[in-house]
Short mmCIF file of C-alpha atoms in Angstrom, two decimals:
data_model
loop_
_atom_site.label_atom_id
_atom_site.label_comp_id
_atom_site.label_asym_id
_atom_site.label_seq_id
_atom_site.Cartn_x
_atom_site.Cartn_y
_atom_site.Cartn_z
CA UNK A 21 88.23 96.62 71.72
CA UNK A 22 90.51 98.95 71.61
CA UNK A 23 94.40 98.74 70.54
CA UNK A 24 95.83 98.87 74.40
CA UNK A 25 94.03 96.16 74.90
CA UNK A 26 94.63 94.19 71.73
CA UNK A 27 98.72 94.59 72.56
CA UNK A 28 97.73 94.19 76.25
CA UNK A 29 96.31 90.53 75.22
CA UNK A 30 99.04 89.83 73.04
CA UNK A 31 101.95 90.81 75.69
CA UNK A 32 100.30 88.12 78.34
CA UNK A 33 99.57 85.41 75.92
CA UNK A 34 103.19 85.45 75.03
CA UNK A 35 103.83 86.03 78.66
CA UNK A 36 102.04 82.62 79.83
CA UNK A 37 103.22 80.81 76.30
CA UNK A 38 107.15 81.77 77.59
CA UNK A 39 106.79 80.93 81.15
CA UNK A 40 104.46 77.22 80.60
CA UNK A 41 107.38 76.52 78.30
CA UNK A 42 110.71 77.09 81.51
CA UNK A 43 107.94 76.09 83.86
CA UNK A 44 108.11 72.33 81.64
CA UNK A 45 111.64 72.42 83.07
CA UNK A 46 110.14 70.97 86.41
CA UNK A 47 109.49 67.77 85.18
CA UNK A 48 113.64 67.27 84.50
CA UNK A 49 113.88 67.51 88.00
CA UNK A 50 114.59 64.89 90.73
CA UNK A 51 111.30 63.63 92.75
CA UNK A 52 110.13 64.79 95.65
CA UNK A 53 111.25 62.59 98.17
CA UNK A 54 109.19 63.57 102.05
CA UNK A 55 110.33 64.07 105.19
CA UNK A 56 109.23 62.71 108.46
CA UNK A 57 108.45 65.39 110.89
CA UNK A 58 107.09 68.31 108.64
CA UNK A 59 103.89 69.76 107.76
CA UNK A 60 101.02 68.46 105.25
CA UNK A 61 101.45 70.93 102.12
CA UNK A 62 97.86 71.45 100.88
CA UNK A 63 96.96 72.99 97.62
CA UNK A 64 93.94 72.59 95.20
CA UNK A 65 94.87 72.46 91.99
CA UNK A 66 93.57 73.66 88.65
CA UNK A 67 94.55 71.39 85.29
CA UNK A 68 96.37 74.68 83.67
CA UNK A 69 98.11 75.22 86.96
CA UNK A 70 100.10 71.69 86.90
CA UNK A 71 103.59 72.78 86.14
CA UNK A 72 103.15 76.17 88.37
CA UNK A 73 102.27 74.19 91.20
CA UNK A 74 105.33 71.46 90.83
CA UNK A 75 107.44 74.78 90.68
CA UNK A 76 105.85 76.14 94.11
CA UNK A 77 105.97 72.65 95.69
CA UNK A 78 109.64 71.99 95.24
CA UNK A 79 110.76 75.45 95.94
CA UNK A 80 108.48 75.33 98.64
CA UNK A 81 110.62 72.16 99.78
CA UNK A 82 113.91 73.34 99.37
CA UNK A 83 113.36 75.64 103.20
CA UNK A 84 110.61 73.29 104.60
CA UNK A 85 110.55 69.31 104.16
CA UNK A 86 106.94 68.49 104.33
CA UNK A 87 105.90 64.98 105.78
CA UNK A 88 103.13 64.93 103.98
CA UNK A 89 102.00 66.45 100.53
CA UNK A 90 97.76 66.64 99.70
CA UNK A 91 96.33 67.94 96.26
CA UNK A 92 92.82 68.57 96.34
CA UNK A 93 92.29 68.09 92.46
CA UNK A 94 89.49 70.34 90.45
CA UNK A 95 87.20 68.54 88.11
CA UNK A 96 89.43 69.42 85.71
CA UNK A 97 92.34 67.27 86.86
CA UNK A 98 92.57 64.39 84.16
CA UNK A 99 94.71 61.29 84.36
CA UNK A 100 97.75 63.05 82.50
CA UNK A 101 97.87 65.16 85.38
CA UNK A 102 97.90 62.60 87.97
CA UNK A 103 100.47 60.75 86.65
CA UNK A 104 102.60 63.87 86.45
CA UNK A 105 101.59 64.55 90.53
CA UNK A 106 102.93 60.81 90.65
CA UNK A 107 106.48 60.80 88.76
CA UNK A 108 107.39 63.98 90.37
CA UNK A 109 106.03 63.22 94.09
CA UNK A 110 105.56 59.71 94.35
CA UNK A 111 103.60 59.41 97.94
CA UNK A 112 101.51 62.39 96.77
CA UNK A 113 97.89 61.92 98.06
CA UNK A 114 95.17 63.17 95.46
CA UNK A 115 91.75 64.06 96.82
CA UNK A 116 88.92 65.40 94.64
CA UNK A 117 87.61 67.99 95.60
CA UNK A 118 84.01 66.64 95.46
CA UNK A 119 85.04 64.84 98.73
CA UNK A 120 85.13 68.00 100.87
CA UNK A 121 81.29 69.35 100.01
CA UNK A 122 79.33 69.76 103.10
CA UNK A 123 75.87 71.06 104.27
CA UNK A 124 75.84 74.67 104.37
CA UNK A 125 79.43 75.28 103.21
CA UNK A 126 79.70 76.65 99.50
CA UNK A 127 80.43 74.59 96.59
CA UNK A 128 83.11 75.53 94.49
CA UNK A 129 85.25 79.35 94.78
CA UNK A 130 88.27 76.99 96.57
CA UNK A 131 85.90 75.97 99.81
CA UNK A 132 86.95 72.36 99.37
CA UNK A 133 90.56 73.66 99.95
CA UNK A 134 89.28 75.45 103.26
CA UNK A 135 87.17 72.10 104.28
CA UNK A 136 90.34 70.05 103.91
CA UNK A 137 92.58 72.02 105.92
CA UNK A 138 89.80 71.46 108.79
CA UNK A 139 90.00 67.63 107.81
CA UNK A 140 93.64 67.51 108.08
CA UNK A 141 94.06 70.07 110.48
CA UNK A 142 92.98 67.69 113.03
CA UNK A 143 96.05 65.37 113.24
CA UNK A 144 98.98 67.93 112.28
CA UNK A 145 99.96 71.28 110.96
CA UNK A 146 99.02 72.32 107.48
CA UNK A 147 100.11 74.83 105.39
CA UNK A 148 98.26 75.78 102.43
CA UNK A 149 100.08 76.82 98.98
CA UNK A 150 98.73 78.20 95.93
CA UNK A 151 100.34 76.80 93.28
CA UNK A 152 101.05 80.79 91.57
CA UNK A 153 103.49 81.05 94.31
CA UNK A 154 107.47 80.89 94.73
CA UNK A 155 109.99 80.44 97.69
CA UNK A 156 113.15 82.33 97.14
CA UNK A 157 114.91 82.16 100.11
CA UNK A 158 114.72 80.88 103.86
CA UNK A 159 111.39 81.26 105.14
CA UNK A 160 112.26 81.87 108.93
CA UNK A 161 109.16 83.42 110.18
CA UNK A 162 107.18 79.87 108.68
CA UNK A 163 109.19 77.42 109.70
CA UNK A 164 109.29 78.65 113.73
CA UNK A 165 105.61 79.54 113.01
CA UNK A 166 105.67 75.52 112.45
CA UNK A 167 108.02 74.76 115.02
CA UNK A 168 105.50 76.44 117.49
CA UNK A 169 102.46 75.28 116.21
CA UNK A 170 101.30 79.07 115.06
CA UNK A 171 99.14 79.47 112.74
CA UNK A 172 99.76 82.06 109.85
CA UNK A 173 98.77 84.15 106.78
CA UNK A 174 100.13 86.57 103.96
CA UNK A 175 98.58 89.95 104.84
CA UNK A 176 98.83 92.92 102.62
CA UNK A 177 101.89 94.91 102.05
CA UNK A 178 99.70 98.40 104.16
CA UNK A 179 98.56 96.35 107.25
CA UNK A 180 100.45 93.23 108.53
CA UNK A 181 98.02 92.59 112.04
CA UNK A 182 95.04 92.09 113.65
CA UNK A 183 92.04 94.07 113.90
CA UNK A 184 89.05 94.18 115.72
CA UNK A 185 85.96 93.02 113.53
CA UNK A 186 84.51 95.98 114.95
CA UNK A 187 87.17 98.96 113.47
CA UNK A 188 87.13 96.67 109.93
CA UNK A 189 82.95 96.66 110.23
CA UNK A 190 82.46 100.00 110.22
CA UNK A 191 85.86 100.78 107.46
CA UNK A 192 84.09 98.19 105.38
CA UNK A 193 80.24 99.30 105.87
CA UNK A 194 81.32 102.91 105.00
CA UNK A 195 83.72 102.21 101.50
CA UNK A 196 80.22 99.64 100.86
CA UNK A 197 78.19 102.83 100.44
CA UNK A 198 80.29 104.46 97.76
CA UNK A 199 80.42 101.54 95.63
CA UNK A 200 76.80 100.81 93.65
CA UNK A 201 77.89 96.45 93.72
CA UNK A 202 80.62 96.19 96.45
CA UNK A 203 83.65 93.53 96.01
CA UNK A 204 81.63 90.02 97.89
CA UNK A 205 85.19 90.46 100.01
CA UNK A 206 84.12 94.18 100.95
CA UNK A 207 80.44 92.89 102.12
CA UNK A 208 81.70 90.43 104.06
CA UNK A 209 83.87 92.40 106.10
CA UNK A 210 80.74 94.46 106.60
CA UNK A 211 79.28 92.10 108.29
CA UNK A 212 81.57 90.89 109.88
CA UNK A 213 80.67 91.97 114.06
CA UNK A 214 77.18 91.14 113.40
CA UNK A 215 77.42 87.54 111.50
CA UNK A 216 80.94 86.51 111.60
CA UNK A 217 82.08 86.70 115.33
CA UNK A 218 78.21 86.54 116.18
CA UNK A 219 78.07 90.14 117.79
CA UNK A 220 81.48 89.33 119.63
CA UNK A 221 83.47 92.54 119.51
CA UNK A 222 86.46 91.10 120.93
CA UNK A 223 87.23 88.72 117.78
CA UNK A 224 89.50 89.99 115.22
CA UNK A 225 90.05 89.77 111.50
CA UNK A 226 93.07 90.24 109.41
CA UNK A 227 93.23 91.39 105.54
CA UNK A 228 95.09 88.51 104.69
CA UNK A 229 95.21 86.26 101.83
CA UNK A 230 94.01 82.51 101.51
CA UNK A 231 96.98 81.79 99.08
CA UNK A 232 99.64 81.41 101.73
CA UNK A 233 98.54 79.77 105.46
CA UNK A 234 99.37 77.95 108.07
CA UNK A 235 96.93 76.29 110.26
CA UNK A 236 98.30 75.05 113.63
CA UNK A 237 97.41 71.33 114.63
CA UNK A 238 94.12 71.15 116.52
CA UNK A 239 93.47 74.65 115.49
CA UNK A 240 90.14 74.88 113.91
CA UNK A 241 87.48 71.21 113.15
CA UNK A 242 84.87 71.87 109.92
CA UNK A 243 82.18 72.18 112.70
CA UNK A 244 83.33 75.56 113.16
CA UNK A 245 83.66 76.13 109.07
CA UNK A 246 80.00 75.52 108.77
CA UNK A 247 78.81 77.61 112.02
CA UNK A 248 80.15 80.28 110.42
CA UNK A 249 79.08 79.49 106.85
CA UNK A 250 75.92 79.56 108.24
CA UNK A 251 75.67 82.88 110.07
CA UNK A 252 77.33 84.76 107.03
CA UNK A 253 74.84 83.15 104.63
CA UNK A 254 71.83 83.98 106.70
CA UNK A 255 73.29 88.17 106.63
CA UNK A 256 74.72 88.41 103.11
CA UNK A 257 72.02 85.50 101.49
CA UNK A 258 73.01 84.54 98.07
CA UNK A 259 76.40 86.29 97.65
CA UNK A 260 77.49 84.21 100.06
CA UNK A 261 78.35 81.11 97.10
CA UNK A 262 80.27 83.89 95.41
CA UNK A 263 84.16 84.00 94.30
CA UNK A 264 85.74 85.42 96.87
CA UNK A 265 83.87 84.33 100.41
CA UNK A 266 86.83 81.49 100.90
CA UNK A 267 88.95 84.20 101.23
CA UNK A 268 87.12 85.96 103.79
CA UNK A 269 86.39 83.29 105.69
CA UNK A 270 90.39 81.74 105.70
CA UNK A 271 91.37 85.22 106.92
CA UNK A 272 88.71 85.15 109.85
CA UNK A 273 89.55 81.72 111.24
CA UNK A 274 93.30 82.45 110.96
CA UNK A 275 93.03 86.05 112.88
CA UNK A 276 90.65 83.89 115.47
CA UNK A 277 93.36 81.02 116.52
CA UNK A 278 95.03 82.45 119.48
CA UNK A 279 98.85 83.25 118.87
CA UNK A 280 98.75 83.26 115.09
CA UNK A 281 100.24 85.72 113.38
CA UNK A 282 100.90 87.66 109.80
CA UNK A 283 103.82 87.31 107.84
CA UNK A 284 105.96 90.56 107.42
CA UNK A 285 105.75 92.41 104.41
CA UNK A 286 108.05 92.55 102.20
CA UNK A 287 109.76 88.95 103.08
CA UNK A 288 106.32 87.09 102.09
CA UNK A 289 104.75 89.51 99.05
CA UNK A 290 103.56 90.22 96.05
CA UNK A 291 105.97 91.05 92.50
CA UNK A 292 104.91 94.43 92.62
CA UNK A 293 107.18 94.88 96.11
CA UNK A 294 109.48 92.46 96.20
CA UNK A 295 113.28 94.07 97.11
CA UNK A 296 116.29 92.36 98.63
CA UNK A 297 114.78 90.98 101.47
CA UNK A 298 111.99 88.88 99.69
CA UNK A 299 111.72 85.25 100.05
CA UNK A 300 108.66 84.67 99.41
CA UNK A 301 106.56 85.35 96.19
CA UNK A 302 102.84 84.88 95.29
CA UNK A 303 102.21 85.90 91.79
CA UNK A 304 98.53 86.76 92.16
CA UNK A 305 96.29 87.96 89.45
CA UNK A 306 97.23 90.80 87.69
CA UNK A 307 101.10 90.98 88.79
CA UNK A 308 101.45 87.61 87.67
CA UNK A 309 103.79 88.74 84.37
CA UNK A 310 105.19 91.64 86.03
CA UNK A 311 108.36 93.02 84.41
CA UNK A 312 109.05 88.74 83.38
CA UNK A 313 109.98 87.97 87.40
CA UNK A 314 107.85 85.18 87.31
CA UNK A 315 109.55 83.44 84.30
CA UNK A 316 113.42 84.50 85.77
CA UNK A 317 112.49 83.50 89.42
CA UNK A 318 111.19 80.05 87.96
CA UNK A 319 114.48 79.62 85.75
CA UNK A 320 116.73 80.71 88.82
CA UNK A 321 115.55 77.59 90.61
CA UNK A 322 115.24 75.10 87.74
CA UNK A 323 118.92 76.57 86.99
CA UNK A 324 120.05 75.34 91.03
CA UNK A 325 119.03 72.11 90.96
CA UNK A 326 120.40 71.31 87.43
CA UNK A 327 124.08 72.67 88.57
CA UNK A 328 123.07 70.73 91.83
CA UNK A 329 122.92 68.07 90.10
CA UNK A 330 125.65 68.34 87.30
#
């Protein structure tokens, strides 16, 4: 180990220790009370992600009332948690995950979340939120996305469209080859004329992200989730179950619904490019900490709702 990475480690744990401790703030806040005509809010939730996700919910909440609000709970959701979900949104409905295994669909890497967005996805609109996420501002482009029944995703701050699964085959088979064990994401996209749209060259895929979606009522059933579960398993075998192949397939049924579209970078984006138009955060992975945003962003909001309130 070497000392940039001792300080490295040190930095972050103080980073999470500072931001759990604001992020507490949430649960000084008034309950969630639902609307009537919004969207299900879907998220799958982690036990260490509890306070995050209140944060994401209710700022979430603030620019779109949603009618109905669905945690799919990891194992590692424990009764201290759900009566936390509870106080703060009283008609919450809690799911375990464990519910949403099927045949020939992946257990685990967040394909329970995908599976329940088919579920629900049936009888209204569903937008899926990671709970690492923040809304700043008003979110235009999602709530007429909702208003119209388009479905949505994040895509990356370099390429906000879709492409033909034929151009991102062949960009993806030829970066495969200069990598001795690929990213799972990477072989997927490889494969993705051949196994994903089933030799169909006029499909499309975009380089989105699973952490922020919108799924348009009626838009996709969990028939379809396991036809193509199927096809990818039977080209990429057992990386397939890997981290990772959610993702893939979230961004392929999304560029696949006719109409949908991908939120503009950089209203909906990551901490790295955030500027003054930004309204929309997800603090994924590695940018999580980034220069404290996370922890001032989260006291910004707790701080408007307690001089709402006062």
């Amino acid at each position: 180990m070497n000392i940039s990475y001792y300080f490295d480690n040190l930095r972050r744990r103080w980073d999470v220790r500072q931001f759990n401790k604001a992020a507490a703030g949430v649960m000084d806040t008034p309950p969630l009370v639902l609307g009537k005509d919004g969207p299900v809010l879907l998220s799958m939730v982690h036990h260490r992600d509890v306070l995050p996700y209140l944060l994401a919910l209710k700022s979430f909440a603030q620019h779109l009332l949603p009618s109905r609000v669905v945690v799919v709970a990891d194992k590692t959701i424990d009764a201290s948690d759900e009566t936390m979900f509870r106080q703060q949104v009283p008609e919450i409905e809690l799911r375990r995950a464990h519910e949403f295994e099927r045949a020939g669909v992946p257990v685990g890497g967040t394909w329970e979340r995908l599976m329940a967005i088919a579920h629900y996805v049936s009888e209204a609109y569903v937008i899926q939120l990671d709970a690492d996420t923040m809304t700043l501002a008003d979110i235009d482009h999602v709530v007429e996305c909702f208003k119209r029944n388009v479905s949505f995703t994040i895509g990356t701050y370099d390429l906000q469209a879709k492409v033909s699964v034929t151009e991102v085959s062949r960009w993806a088979q030829s970066h495969c080859k200069t990598y001795a064990s690929p990213h799972i994401q990477l072989v997927c996209e490889a494969a993705l004329l051949t196994a994903a749209a089933a030799g169909d060259p006029a499909k499309f895929y975009i380089r989105g992200c699973s952490g922020f979606a919108g799924f348009g009522r009626g838009s996709f059933s969990p028939d379809d989730l396991v036809a193509l579960s199927k096809r990818m398993q039977q080209q990429v075998g057992d990386a397939w179950a890997k981290w990772g192949t959610e993702q893939f397939a979230s961004n392929f049924v999304v560029a696949n619904i006719p109409g949908s579209e991908v939120l503009p970078h950089p209203v909906y984006t990551t901490p790295n490019k955030i500027d003054h138009t930004t309204a929309f955060v997800h603090f994924i992975g590695p940018h999580r900490y980034l220069k404290g945003i996370y922890l001032k962003e989260a006291n910004r909001f707790l701080g408007r709702i307690h001089r709402a309130r006062a």
